[in-house]
PDB file of C-alpha atoms in Angstrom:
ATOM      1  CA  UNK M   1       2.587 -20.318 -35.751  1.00  0.00           C
ATOM      2  CA  UNK M   2       0.056 -22.515 -34.007  1.00  0.00           C
ATOM      3  CA  UNK M   3      -0.534 -22.100 -30.291  1.00  0.00           C
ATOM      4  CA  UNK M   4       1.597 -24.299 -28.044  1.00  0.00           C
ATOM      5  CA  UNK M   5      -0.740 -26.397 -25.952  1.00  0.00           C
ATOM      6  CA  UNK M   6       0.170 -28.266 -22.797  1.00  0.00           C
ATOM      7  CA  UNK M   7       0.432 -31.447 -24.852  1.00  0.00           C
ATOM      8  CA  UNK M   8       2.751 -29.743 -27.354  1.00  0.00           C
ATOM      9  CA  UNK M   9       5.042 -28.595 -24.548  1.00  0.00           C
ATOM     10  CA  UNK M  10       5.102 -32.087 -23.062  1.00  0.00           C
ATOM     11  CA  UNK M  11       6.037 -33.606 -26.419  1.00  0.00           C
ATOM     12  CA  UNK M  12       8.815 -31.084 -26.957  1.00  0.00           C
ATOM     13  CA  UNK M  13      10.237 -31.613 -23.472  1.00  0.00           C
ATOM     14  CA  UNK M  14       9.989 -35.385 -23.827  1.00  0.00           C
ATOM     15  CA  UNK M  15      11.957 -35.301 -27.096  1.00  0.00           C
ATOM     16  CA  UNK M  16      14.723 -33.219 -25.546  1.00  0.00           C
ATOM     17  CA  UNK M  17      15.292 -35.639 -22.674  1.00  0.00           C
ATOM     18  CA  UNK M  18      14.210 -38.800 -24.529  1.00  0.00           C
ATOM     19  CA  UNK M  19      11.444 -39.811 -22.151  1.00  0.00           C
ATOM     20  CA  UNK M  20       8.889 -42.446 -23.059  1.00  0.00           C
ATOM     21  CA  UNK M  21       5.512 -40.712 -23.264  1.00  0.00           C
ATOM     22  CA  UNK M  22       3.817 -44.059 -22.682  1.00  0.00           C
ATOM     23  CA  UNK M  23       5.135 -44.228 -19.117  1.00  0.00           C
ATOM     24  CA  UNK M  24       2.578 -42.703 -16.768  1.00  0.00           C
ATOM     25  CA  UNK M  25       5.147 -41.752 -14.129  1.00  0.00           C
ATOM     26  CA  UNK M  26       7.266 -39.960 -16.707  1.00  0.00           C
ATOM     27  CA  UNK M  27       4.290 -38.049 -18.102  1.00  0.00           C
ATOM     28  CA  UNK M  28       3.467 -36.897 -14.565  1.00  0.00           C
ATOM     29  CA  UNK M  29       7.016 -35.609 -14.196  1.00  0.00           C
ATOM     30  CA  UNK M  30       6.876 -33.763 -17.530  1.00  0.00           C
ATOM     31  CA  UNK M  31       3.685 -32.004 -16.471  1.00  0.00           C
ATOM     32  CA  UNK M  32       5.100 -31.124 -13.075  1.00  0.00           C
ATOM     33  CA  UNK M  33       8.284 -29.612 -14.542  1.00  0.00           C
ATOM     34  CA  UNK M  34       6.419 -27.497 -17.092  1.00  0.00           C
ATOM     35  CA  UNK M  35       3.988 -26.159 -14.492  1.00  0.00           C
ATOM     36  CA  UNK M  36       6.833 -25.467 -12.059  1.00  0.00           C
ATOM     37  CA  UNK M  37       8.632 -23.460 -14.747  1.00  0.00           C
ATOM     38  CA  UNK M  38       5.454 -21.528 -15.483  1.00  0.00           C
ATOM     39  CA  UNK M  39       4.955 -20.725 -11.781  1.00  0.00           C
ATOM     40  CA  UNK M  40       8.562 -19.567 -11.415  1.00  0.00           C
ATOM     41  CA  UNK M  41       8.375 -17.352 -14.492  1.00  0.00           C
ATOM     42  CA  UNK M  42       5.130 -15.832 -13.300  1.00  0.00           C
ATOM     43  CA  UNK M  43       6.601 -15.005  -9.876  1.00  0.00           C
ATOM     44  CA  UNK M  44       9.701 -13.236 -11.190  1.00  0.00           C
ATOM     45  CA  UNK M  45       8.091 -10.009 -12.383  1.00  0.00           C
ATOM     46  CA  UNK M  46       4.868  -8.004 -12.475  1.00  0.00           C
ATOM     47  CA  UNK M  47       4.232  -8.990 -16.074  1.00  0.00           C
ATOM     48  CA  UNK M  48       1.800  -6.696 -17.955  1.00  0.00           C
ATOM     49  CA  UNK M  49       0.181  -9.726 -19.597  1.00  0.00           C
ATOM     50  CA  UNK M  50      -0.754 -11.023 -16.153  1.00  0.00           C
ATOM     51  CA  UNK M  51      -2.642  -7.863 -15.144  1.00  0.00           C
ATOM     52  CA  UNK M  52      -6.408  -7.780 -14.743  1.00  0.00           C
ATOM     53  CA  UNK M  53      -9.104  -5.692 -13.056  1.00  0.00           C
ATOM     54  CA  UNK M  54     -12.346  -6.182 -11.170  1.00  0.00           C
ATOM     55  CA  UNK M  55     -14.966  -4.029  -9.497  1.00  0.00           C
ATOM     56  CA  UNK M  56     -15.672  -4.151  -5.775  1.00  0.00           C
ATOM     57  CA  UNK M  57     -18.923  -2.449  -4.821  1.00  0.00           C
ATOM     58  CA  UNK M  58     -19.151  -0.957  -1.368  1.00  0.00           C
ATOM     59  CA  UNK M  59     -22.028  -1.585   1.022  1.00  0.00           C
ATOM     60  CA  UNK M  60     -23.607   1.193   3.063  1.00  0.00           C
ATOM     61  CA  UNK M  61     -24.454   0.797   6.743  1.00  0.00           C
ATOM     62  CA  UNK M  62     -27.846  -0.684   7.627  1.00  0.00           C
ATOM     63  CA  UNK M  63     -29.789   0.956  10.483  1.00  0.00           C
ATOM     64  CA  UNK M  64     -33.456   0.338   9.625  1.00  0.00           C
ATOM     65  CA  UNK M  65     -35.734  -0.854  12.418  1.00  0.00           C
ATOM     66  CA  UNK M  66     -34.804  -1.691  15.997  1.00  0.00           C
ATOM     67  CA  UNK M  67     -33.212  -4.688  17.716  1.00  0.00           C
ATOM     68  CA  UNK M  68     -33.385  -6.506  21.008  1.00  0.00           C
ATOM     69  CA  UNK M  69     -30.903  -8.829  22.687  1.00  0.00           C
ATOM     70  CA  UNK M  70     -30.622 -10.295  26.174  1.00  0.00           C
ATOM     71  CA  UNK M  71     -27.631  -9.770  28.474  1.00  0.00           C
ATOM     72  CA  UNK M  72     -25.062 -12.415  27.584  1.00  0.00           C
ATOM     73  CA  UNK M  73     -27.165 -13.475  24.598  1.00  0.00           C
ATOM     74  CA  UNK M  74     -26.049 -14.163  21.032  1.00  0.00           C
ATOM     75  CA  UNK M  75     -29.387 -13.986  19.181  1.00  0.00           C
ATOM     76  CA  UNK M  76     -30.460 -10.588  17.874  1.00  0.00           C
ATOM     77  CA  UNK M  77     -34.188 -10.105  17.322  1.00  0.00           C
ATOM     78  CA  UNK M  78     -35.228  -7.309  15.004  1.00  0.00           C
ATOM     79  CA  UNK M  79     -38.358  -5.301  14.470  1.00  0.00           C
ATOM     80  CA  UNK M  80     -38.949  -3.797  10.986  1.00  0.00           C
ATOM     81  CA  UNK M  81     -35.489  -5.046  10.011  1.00  0.00           C
ATOM     82  CA  UNK M  82     -34.462  -6.604   6.717  1.00  0.00           C
ATOM     83  CA  UNK M  83     -31.622  -8.903   7.717  1.00  0.00           C
ATOM     84  CA  UNK M  84     -30.238 -11.033   4.865  1.00  0.00           C
ATOM     85  CA  UNK M  85     -27.888 -13.975   4.396  1.00  0.00           C
ATOM     86  CA  UNK M  86     -25.311 -11.510   3.001  1.00  0.00           C
ATOM     87  CA  UNK M  87     -25.126  -9.976   6.492  1.00  0.00           C
ATOM     88  CA  UNK M  88     -23.130 -12.961   7.737  1.00  0.00           C
ATOM     89  CA  UNK M  89     -19.573 -11.711   8.203  1.00  0.00           C
ATOM     90  CA  UNK M  90     -20.637  -8.125   8.826  1.00  0.00           C
ATOM     91  CA  UNK M  91     -20.305  -6.413  12.213  1.00  0.00           C
ATOM     92  CA  UNK M  92     -23.069  -4.945  14.346  1.00  0.00           C
ATOM     93  CA  UNK M  93     -22.944  -2.254  17.022  1.00  0.00           C
ATOM     94  CA  UNK M  94     -25.822  -1.684  19.454  1.00  0.00           C
ATOM     95  CA  UNK M  95     -26.948   1.610  20.951  1.00  0.00           C
ATOM     96  CA  UNK M  96     -25.462   2.223  24.375  1.00  0.00           C
ATOM     97  CA  UNK M  97     -22.325   0.178  23.620  1.00  0.00           C
ATOM     98  CA  UNK M  98     -19.121   0.835  21.687  1.00  0.00           C
ATOM     99  CA  UNK M  99     -18.447  -2.856  21.077  1.00  0.00           C
ATOM    100  CA  UNK M 100     -18.766  -4.434  17.653  1.00  0.00           C
ATOM    101  CA  UNK M 101     -19.942  -8.036  17.176  1.00  0.00           C
ATOM    102  CA  UNK M 102     -19.432 -10.279  14.188  1.00  0.00           C
ATOM    103  CA  UNK M 103     -22.590 -11.707  12.638  1.00  0.00           C
ATOM    104  CA  UNK M 104     -22.210 -15.473  12.273  1.00  0.00           C
ATOM    105  CA  UNK M 105     -25.657 -16.707  11.226  1.00  0.00           C
ATOM    106  CA  UNK M 106     -28.801 -15.553   9.458  1.00  0.00           C
ATOM    107  CA  UNK M 107     -32.145 -17.045  10.455  1.00  0.00           C
ATOM    108  CA  UNK M 108     -34.700 -14.618   9.037  1.00  0.00           C
ATOM    109  CA  UNK M 109     -35.207 -10.952   8.172  1.00  0.00           C
ATOM    110  CA  UNK M 110     -35.742 -10.348  11.885  1.00  0.00           C
ATOM    111  CA  UNK M 111     -33.193 -12.722  13.425  1.00  0.00           C
ATOM    112  CA  UNK M 112     -29.414 -13.071  13.276  1.00  0.00           C
ATOM    113  CA  UNK M 113     -26.744 -14.521  15.578  1.00  0.00           C
ATOM    114  CA  UNK M 114     -23.517 -12.894  16.740  1.00  0.00           C
ATOM    115  CA  UNK M 115     -20.179 -14.562  17.455  1.00  0.00           C
ATOM    116  CA  UNK M 116     -19.641 -13.441  21.065  1.00  0.00           C
ATOM    117  CA  UNK M 117     -22.189 -12.883  23.861  1.00  0.00           C
ATOM    118  CA  UNK M 118     -23.622  -9.400  24.341  1.00  0.00           C
ATOM    119  CA  UNK M 119     -21.427  -7.858  27.053  1.00  0.00           C
ATOM    120  CA  UNK M 120     -23.889  -5.469  28.684  1.00  0.00           C
ATOM    121  CA  UNK M 121     -25.358  -6.408  32.068  1.00  0.00           C
ATOM    122  CA  UNK M 122     -28.868  -5.368  31.022  1.00  0.00           C
ATOM    123  CA  UNK M 123     -30.865  -6.528  28.027  1.00  0.00           C
ATOM    124  CA  UNK M 124     -31.325  -4.205  25.064  1.00  0.00           C
ATOM    125  CA  UNK M 125     -34.951  -3.700  24.045  1.00  0.00           C
ATOM    126  CA  UNK M 126     -35.966  -1.925  20.825  1.00  0.00           C
ATOM    127  CA  UNK M 127     -32.541  -0.345  20.551  1.00  0.00           C
ATOM    128  CA  UNK M 128     -30.929   1.213  17.501  1.00  0.00           C
ATOM    129  CA  UNK M 129     -27.967  -0.382  15.791  1.00  0.00           C
ATOM    130  CA  UNK M 130     -25.379  -0.102  12.995  1.00  0.00           C
ATOM    131  CA  UNK M 131     -24.796  -3.120  10.763  1.00  0.00           C
ATOM    132  CA  UNK M 132     -21.600  -2.634   8.762  1.00  0.00           C
ATOM    133  CA  UNK M 133     -19.580  -4.502   6.166  1.00  0.00           C
ATOM    134  CA  UNK M 134     -15.971  -4.183   7.320  1.00  0.00           C
ATOM    135  CA  UNK M 135     -14.106  -6.689   5.140  1.00  0.00           C
ATOM    136  CA  UNK M 136     -14.399  -6.968   1.366  1.00  0.00           C
ATOM    137  CA  UNK M 137     -13.185 -10.168  -0.263  1.00  0.00           C
ATOM    138  CA  UNK M 138     -11.530 -10.104  -3.679  1.00  0.00           C
ATOM    139  CA  UNK M 139     -11.970 -12.824  -6.278  1.00  0.00           C
ATOM    140  CA  UNK M 140      -9.960 -16.024  -6.377  1.00  0.00           C
ATOM    141  CA  UNK M 141      -8.059 -14.660  -9.422  1.00  0.00           C
ATOM    142  CA  UNK M 142      -6.184 -12.049  -7.381  1.00  0.00           C
ATOM    143  CA  UNK M 143      -2.591 -12.921  -6.520  1.00  0.00           C
ATOM    144  CA  UNK M 144      -1.269  -9.420  -5.850  1.00  0.00           C
ATOM    145  CA  UNK M 145      -3.078  -6.079  -5.556  1.00  0.00           C
ATOM    146  CA  UNK M 146      -1.530  -3.385  -7.736  1.00  0.00           C
ATOM    147  CA  UNK M 147      -3.841  -0.407  -7.215  1.00  0.00           C
ATOM    148  CA  UNK M 148      -7.341   0.394  -5.997  1.00  0.00           C
ATOM    149  CA  UNK M 149      -9.185   3.523  -7.083  1.00  0.00           C
ATOM    150  CA  UNK M 150     -12.682   5.012  -6.960  1.00  0.00           C
ATOM    151  CA  UNK M 151     -14.195   4.716 -10.416  1.00  0.00           C
ATOM    152  CA  UNK M 152     -16.181   7.967 -10.258  1.00  0.00           C
ATOM    153  CA  UNK M 153     -13.372  10.340  -9.237  1.00  0.00           C
ATOM    154  CA  UNK M 154     -10.416   8.216 -10.302  1.00  0.00           C
ATOM    155  CA  UNK M 155      -8.798   8.842  -6.907  1.00  0.00           C
ATOM    156  CA  UNK M 156      -6.295   6.163  -5.995  1.00  0.00           C
ATOM    157  CA  UNK M 157      -6.717   4.693  -2.527  1.00  0.00           C
ATOM    158  CA  UNK M 158      -3.620   4.733  -0.344  1.00  0.00           C
ATOM    159  CA  UNK M 159      -2.380   1.414   0.989  1.00  0.00           C
ATOM    160  CA  UNK M 160      -1.976   1.648   4.776  1.00  0.00           C
ATOM    161  CA  UNK M 161      -0.111  -0.926   6.852  1.00  0.00           C
ATOM    162  CA  UNK M 162      -2.353  -2.529   9.474  1.00  0.00           C
ATOM    163  CA  UNK M 163      -0.088  -1.368  12.318  1.00  0.00           C
ATOM    164  CA  UNK M 164      -0.295   2.245  11.173  1.00  0.00           C
ATOM    165  CA  UNK M 165      -4.044   1.898  10.748  1.00  0.00           C
ATOM    166  CA  UNK M 166      -4.479   0.601  14.302  1.00  0.00           C
ATOM    167  CA  UNK M 167      -2.257   3.345  15.743  1.00  0.00           C
ATOM    168  CA  UNK M 168      -3.408   6.433  13.891  1.00  0.00           C
ATOM    169  CA  UNK M 169      -6.899   5.691  12.564  1.00  0.00           C
ATOM    170  CA  UNK M 170      -8.779   4.340  15.570  1.00  0.00           C
ATOM    171  CA  UNK M 171     -12.208   5.883  14.826  1.00  0.00           C
ATOM    172  CA  UNK M 172     -14.533   3.058  13.766  1.00  0.00           C
ATOM    173  CA  UNK M 173     -17.672   5.208  13.786  1.00  0.00           C
ATOM    174  CA  UNK M 174     -16.829   7.626  10.982  1.00  0.00           C
ATOM    175  CA  UNK M 175     -17.945   6.978   7.404  1.00  0.00           C
ATOM    176  CA  UNK M 176     -17.273   8.716   4.103  1.00  0.00           C
ATOM    177  CA  UNK M 177     -15.761   8.335   0.652  1.00  0.00           C
ATOM    178  CA  UNK M 178     -12.918   5.892   1.252  1.00  0.00           C
ATOM    179  CA  UNK M 179      -9.408   7.171   0.526  1.00  0.00           C
ATOM    180  CA  UNK M 180      -7.288   4.294   1.861  1.00  0.00           C
ATOM    181  CA  UNK M 181      -7.349   0.568   2.424  1.00  0.00           C
ATOM    182  CA  UNK M 182      -5.738  -2.089   4.591  1.00  0.00           C
ATOM    183  CA  UNK M 183      -4.984  -5.660   3.550  1.00  0.00           C
ATOM    184  CA  UNK M 184      -6.286  -8.108   6.150  1.00  0.00           C
ATOM    185  CA  UNK M 185      -5.017 -11.451   4.922  1.00  0.00           C
ATOM    186  CA  UNK M 186      -7.270 -14.161   3.521  1.00  0.00           C
ATOM    187  CA  UNK M 187     -10.912 -14.983   4.036  1.00  0.00           C
ATOM    188  CA  UNK M 188     -12.280 -18.494   4.646  1.00  0.00           C
ATOM    189  CA  UNK M 189     -12.058 -19.233   0.889  1.00  0.00           C
ATOM    190  CA  UNK M 190      -8.372 -18.241   0.822  1.00  0.00           C
ATOM    191  CA  UNK M 191      -9.072 -15.030  -1.099  1.00  0.00           C
ATOM    192  CA  UNK M 192      -7.503 -11.676  -0.245  1.00  0.00           C
ATOM    193  CA  UNK M 193      -9.694  -9.369   1.822  1.00  0.00           C
ATOM    194  CA  UNK M 194      -9.389  -5.638   2.379  1.00  0.00           C
ATOM    195  CA  UNK M 195     -10.782  -3.079   4.808  1.00  0.00           C
ATOM    196  CA  UNK M 196     -11.490   0.406   3.420  1.00  0.00           C
ATOM    197  CA  UNK M 197     -11.123   3.624   5.400  1.00  0.00           C
ATOM    198  CA  UNK M 198     -13.252   5.458   6.154  1.00  0.00           C
ATOM    199  CA  UNK M 199     -16.028   2.876   5.886  1.00  0.00           C
ATOM    200  CA  UNK M 200     -18.341   3.589   2.968  1.00  0.00           C
ATOM    201  CA  UNK M 201     -21.173   6.039   3.582  1.00  0.00           C
ATOM    202  CA  UNK M 202     -22.943   4.932   0.393  1.00  0.00           C
ATOM    203  CA  UNK M 203     -22.706   2.472  -2.473  1.00  0.00           C
ATOM    204  CA  UNK M 204     -19.882   3.210  -4.918  1.00  0.00           C
ATOM    205  CA  UNK M 205     -17.517   1.215  -7.102  1.00  0.00           C
ATOM    206  CA  UNK M 206     -13.836   0.530  -6.499  1.00  0.00           C
ATOM    207  CA  UNK M 207     -11.660  -0.652  -9.371  1.00  0.00           C
ATOM    208  CA  UNK M 208      -9.067  -3.178  -8.224  1.00  0.00           C
ATOM    209  CA  UNK M 209      -6.147  -3.710 -10.580  1.00  0.00           C
ATOM    210  CA  UNK M 210      -4.231  -6.846  -9.821  1.00  0.00           C
ATOM    211  CA  UNK M 211      -1.800  -9.496 -10.936  1.00  0.00           C
ATOM    212  CA  UNK M 212      -3.609 -12.715 -11.732  1.00  0.00           C
ATOM    213  CA  UNK M 213      -2.856 -16.026 -10.098  1.00  0.00           C
ATOM    214  CA  UNK M 214      -1.402 -18.553 -12.485  1.00  0.00           C
ATOM    215  CA  UNK M 215      -3.232 -21.863 -12.685  1.00  0.00           C
ATOM    216  CA  UNK M 216      -1.392 -25.083 -13.405  1.00  0.00           C
ATOM    217  CA  UNK M 217      -2.157 -26.589 -16.782  1.00  0.00           C
ATOM    218  CA  UNK M 218      -3.854 -29.992 -16.666  1.00  0.00           C
ATOM    219  CA  UNK M 219      -5.827 -30.659 -19.856  1.00  0.00           C
ATOM    220  CA  UNK M 220      -3.942 -31.406 -23.070  1.00  0.00           C
ATOM    221  CA  UNK M 221      -5.369 -28.324 -24.800  1.00  0.00           C
ATOM    222  CA  UNK M 222      -4.570 -25.918 -21.933  1.00  0.00           C
ATOM    223  CA  UNK M 223      -2.391 -22.965 -22.926  1.00  0.00           C
ATOM    224  CA  UNK M 224       0.165 -21.321 -20.660  1.00  0.00           C
ATOM    225  CA  UNK M 225      -0.370 -17.796 -19.378  1.00  0.00           C
ATOM    226  CA  UNK M 226       3.208 -17.127 -20.533  1.00  0.00           C
ATOM    227  CA  UNK M 227       3.170 -15.437 -23.992  1.00  0.00           C
ATOM    228  CA  UNK M 228       3.554 -17.819 -26.925  1.00  0.00           C
ATOM    229  CA  UNK M 229       6.904 -16.450 -28.113  1.00  0.00           C
ATOM    230  CA  UNK M 230       8.596 -17.586 -24.899  1.00  0.00           C
ATOM    231  CA  UNK M 231       7.210 -21.131 -24.844  1.00  0.00           C
ATOM    232  CA  UNK M 232       9.863 -22.977 -26.851  1.00  0.00           C
ATOM    233  CA  UNK M 233      12.727 -21.055 -25.246  1.00  0.00           C
ATOM    234  CA  UNK M 234      12.385 -19.719 -21.702  1.00  0.00           C
ATOM    235  CA  UNK M 235       9.422 -21.796 -20.493  1.00  0.00           C
ATOM    236  CA  UNK M 236      10.897 -25.040 -21.785  1.00  0.00           C
ATOM    237  CA  UNK M 237      14.366 -24.092 -20.496  1.00  0.00           C
ATOM    238  CA  UNK M 238      12.817 -23.775 -17.023  1.00  0.00           C
ATOM    239  CA  UNK M 239      11.294 -27.239 -17.342  1.00  0.00           C
ATOM    240  CA  UNK M 240      14.402 -28.705 -18.933  1.00  0.00           C
ATOM    241  CA  UNK M 241      16.847 -27.734 -16.209  1.00  0.00           C
ATOM    242  CA  UNK M 242      14.585 -29.500 -13.718  1.00  0.00           C
ATOM    243  CA  UNK M 243      14.462 -32.565 -15.950  1.00  0.00           C
ATOM    244  CA  UNK M 244      18.245 -32.571 -16.324  1.00  0.00           C
ATOM    245  CA  UNK M 245      18.666 -32.419 -12.558  1.00  0.00           C
ATOM    246  CA  UNK M 246      16.387 -35.454 -12.322  1.00  0.00           C
ATOM    247  CA  UNK M 247      18.302 -37.549 -14.903  1.00  0.00           C
ATOM    248  CA  UNK M 248      21.777 -36.473 -13.742  1.00  0.00           C
ATOM    249  CA  UNK M 249      23.886 -39.565 -13.155  1.00  0.00           C
ATOM    250  CA  UNK M 250      26.821 -37.909 -11.360  1.00  0.00           C
ATOM    251  CA  UNK M 251      28.004 -34.484 -10.296  1.00  0.00           C
ATOM    252  CA  UNK M 252      30.248 -34.129 -13.344  1.00  0.00           C
ATOM    253  CA  UNK M 253      27.114 -33.701 -15.456  1.00  0.00           C
ATOM    254  CA  UNK M 254      26.744 -29.923 -15.618  1.00  0.00           C
ATOM    255  CA  UNK M 255      23.944 -29.743 -18.176  1.00  0.00           C
ATOM    256  CA  UNK M 256      21.378 -28.711 -15.567  1.00  0.00           C
ATOM    257  CA  UNK M 257      23.491 -25.744 -14.463  1.00  0.00           C
ATOM    258  CA  UNK M 258      24.028 -24.653 -18.059  1.00  0.00           C
ATOM    259  CA  UNK M 259      20.319 -24.845 -18.790  1.00  0.00           C
ATOM    260  CA  UNK M 260      19.526 -22.989 -15.563  1.00  0.00           C
ATOM    261  CA  UNK M 261      21.810 -20.156 -16.683  1.00  0.00           C
ATOM    262  CA  UNK M 262      20.010 -20.070 -20.040  1.00  0.00           C
ATOM    263  CA  UNK M 263      16.711 -19.920 -18.187  1.00  0.00           C
ATOM    264  CA  UNK M 264      17.903 -16.934 -16.129  1.00  0.00           C
ATOM    265  CA  UNK M 265      19.135 -15.162 -19.264  1.00  0.00           C
ATOM    266  CA  UNK M 266      15.753 -15.776 -20.829  1.00  0.00           C
ATOM    267  CA  UNK M 267      13.954 -14.197 -17.864  1.00  0.00           C
ATOM    268  CA  UNK M 268      16.185 -11.124 -18.209  1.00  0.00           C
ATOM    269  CA  UNK M 269      15.218 -10.867 -21.884  1.00  0.00           C
ATOM    270  CA  UNK M 270      11.552 -11.231 -21.004  1.00  0.00           C
ATOM    271  CA  UNK M 271      11.748  -8.404 -18.463  1.00  0.00           C
ATOM    272  CA  UNK M 272      13.375  -6.094 -21.013  1.00  0.00           C
ATOM    273  CA  UNK M 273      10.686  -6.984 -23.518  1.00  0.00           C
ATOM    274  CA  UNK M 274       7.763  -6.903 -21.088  1.00  0.00           C
ATOM    275  CA  UNK M 275       6.659  -3.273 -21.259  1.00  0.00           C
ATOM    276  CA  UNK M 276       4.285  -2.582 -24.160  1.00  0.00           C
ATOM    277  CA  UNK M 277       5.814   0.843 -24.798  1.00  0.00           C
ATOM    278  CA  UNK M 278       9.255   2.451 -24.644  1.00  0.00           C
ATOM    279  CA  UNK M 279       7.752   5.901 -24.057  1.00  0.00           C
ATOM    280  CA  UNK M 280       9.515   6.264 -20.728  1.00  0.00           C
ATOM    281  CA  UNK M 281      12.574   8.095 -19.413  1.00  0.00           C
ATOM    282  CA  UNK M 282      14.571   8.110 -16.202  1.00  0.00           C
ATOM    283  CA  UNK M 283      13.919  10.988 -13.815  1.00  0.00           C
ATOM    284  CA  UNK M 284      16.897  12.608 -12.085  1.00  0.00           C
ATOM    285  CA  UNK M 285      16.394  12.838  -8.345  1.00  0.00           C
ATOM    286  CA  UNK M 286      18.534  14.892  -5.995  1.00  0.00           C
ATOM    287  CA  UNK M 287      20.106  12.566  -3.403  1.00  0.00           C
ATOM    288  CA  UNK M 288      20.227  15.365  -0.813  1.00  0.00           C
ATOM    289  CA  UNK M 289      16.522  15.995  -1.301  1.00  0.00           C
ATOM    290  CA  UNK M 290      15.809  12.295  -0.727  1.00  0.00           C
ATOM    291  CA  UNK M 291      17.790  12.510   2.519  1.00  0.00           C
ATOM    292  CA  UNK M 292      15.890  15.620   3.582  1.00  0.00           C
ATOM    293  CA  UNK M 293      18.993  17.846   3.400  1.00  0.00           C
ATOM    294  CA  UNK M 294      17.734  20.266   0.785  1.00  0.00           C
ATOM    295  CA  UNK M 295      14.634  21.084  -1.155  1.00  0.00           C
ATOM    296  CA  UNK M 296      15.983  22.290  -4.484  1.00  0.00           C
ATOM    297  CA  UNK M 297      17.595  20.448  -7.347  1.00  0.00           C
ATOM    298  CA  UNK M 298      21.260  21.455  -7.587  1.00  0.00           C
ATOM    299  CA  UNK M 299      23.084  20.958 -10.898  1.00  0.00           C
ATOM    300  CA  UNK M 300      26.643  19.582 -10.947  1.00  0.00           C
ATOM    301  CA  UNK M 301      29.508  22.039 -10.596  1.00  0.00           C
ATOM    302  CA  UNK M 302      30.427  23.792 -13.876  1.00  0.00           C
ATOM    303  CA  UNK M 303      27.276  22.438 -15.478  1.00  0.00           C
ATOM    304  CA  UNK M 304      26.815  23.960 -18.942  1.00  0.00           C
ATOM    305  CA  UNK M 305      30.357  25.375 -19.214  1.00  0.00           C
TER     306      UNK M 305
END
């Protein structure tokens, strides 16, 4: 079977609702319905075929050289420092102060700017500092984080809610081999960003497993992220019920509802078929243990008689 391209799907949908492919407005609608169906299918489940991985490499603190800054100033002047453009977005802490300041501009290896004025009443001259990367941005492909682990040890990082992090992990000075992470929304490019805890004490790799974002098809030869075997059934059913709602002449026309039900049935079939292996079994769990009442698994009365 040849691969169903975006153009193939449009032609099939057009034939089912008898649209004129020469009408620009109608072609736009066909494309919109197919992409909407693809987006809905993608959102309904953590599909294995939508999984991917990427490596995030940590950045160790920078402390080389000394820095000076005037009281109320925003320009940091370094001596024997190696500031870089990649330092923009990092945070800096100066000796004699617990405050952290976001770096907003790079001028040279010995000059950077911070977002807020230096709060101390006296200038800092030839002071020590810590320059730290706090937020790590993921790629634009990431829609949903599944797991993060250290690649060397294989240890999975624990996801911590930001409220819990702020309440129970308030030590910003400590560093080490990170064992947890916090999701801190999107960066300026609308990509997910995370904060690892404790902050990295060295350079090491983190493997991020994620669900990919689905991109709308636009070119005629684009191919849906949905597996081929579901194109002519579930994917087109999702587009078709939208098309039938559009062409419905009165409320007695129930074709859209019927097709919607077929679409839902198709999603259920896809979920059952999604896992690449059936080598799984259900695990019995004691309800009392889940409620904290007991700690042992108790068999039903007369079990084995």
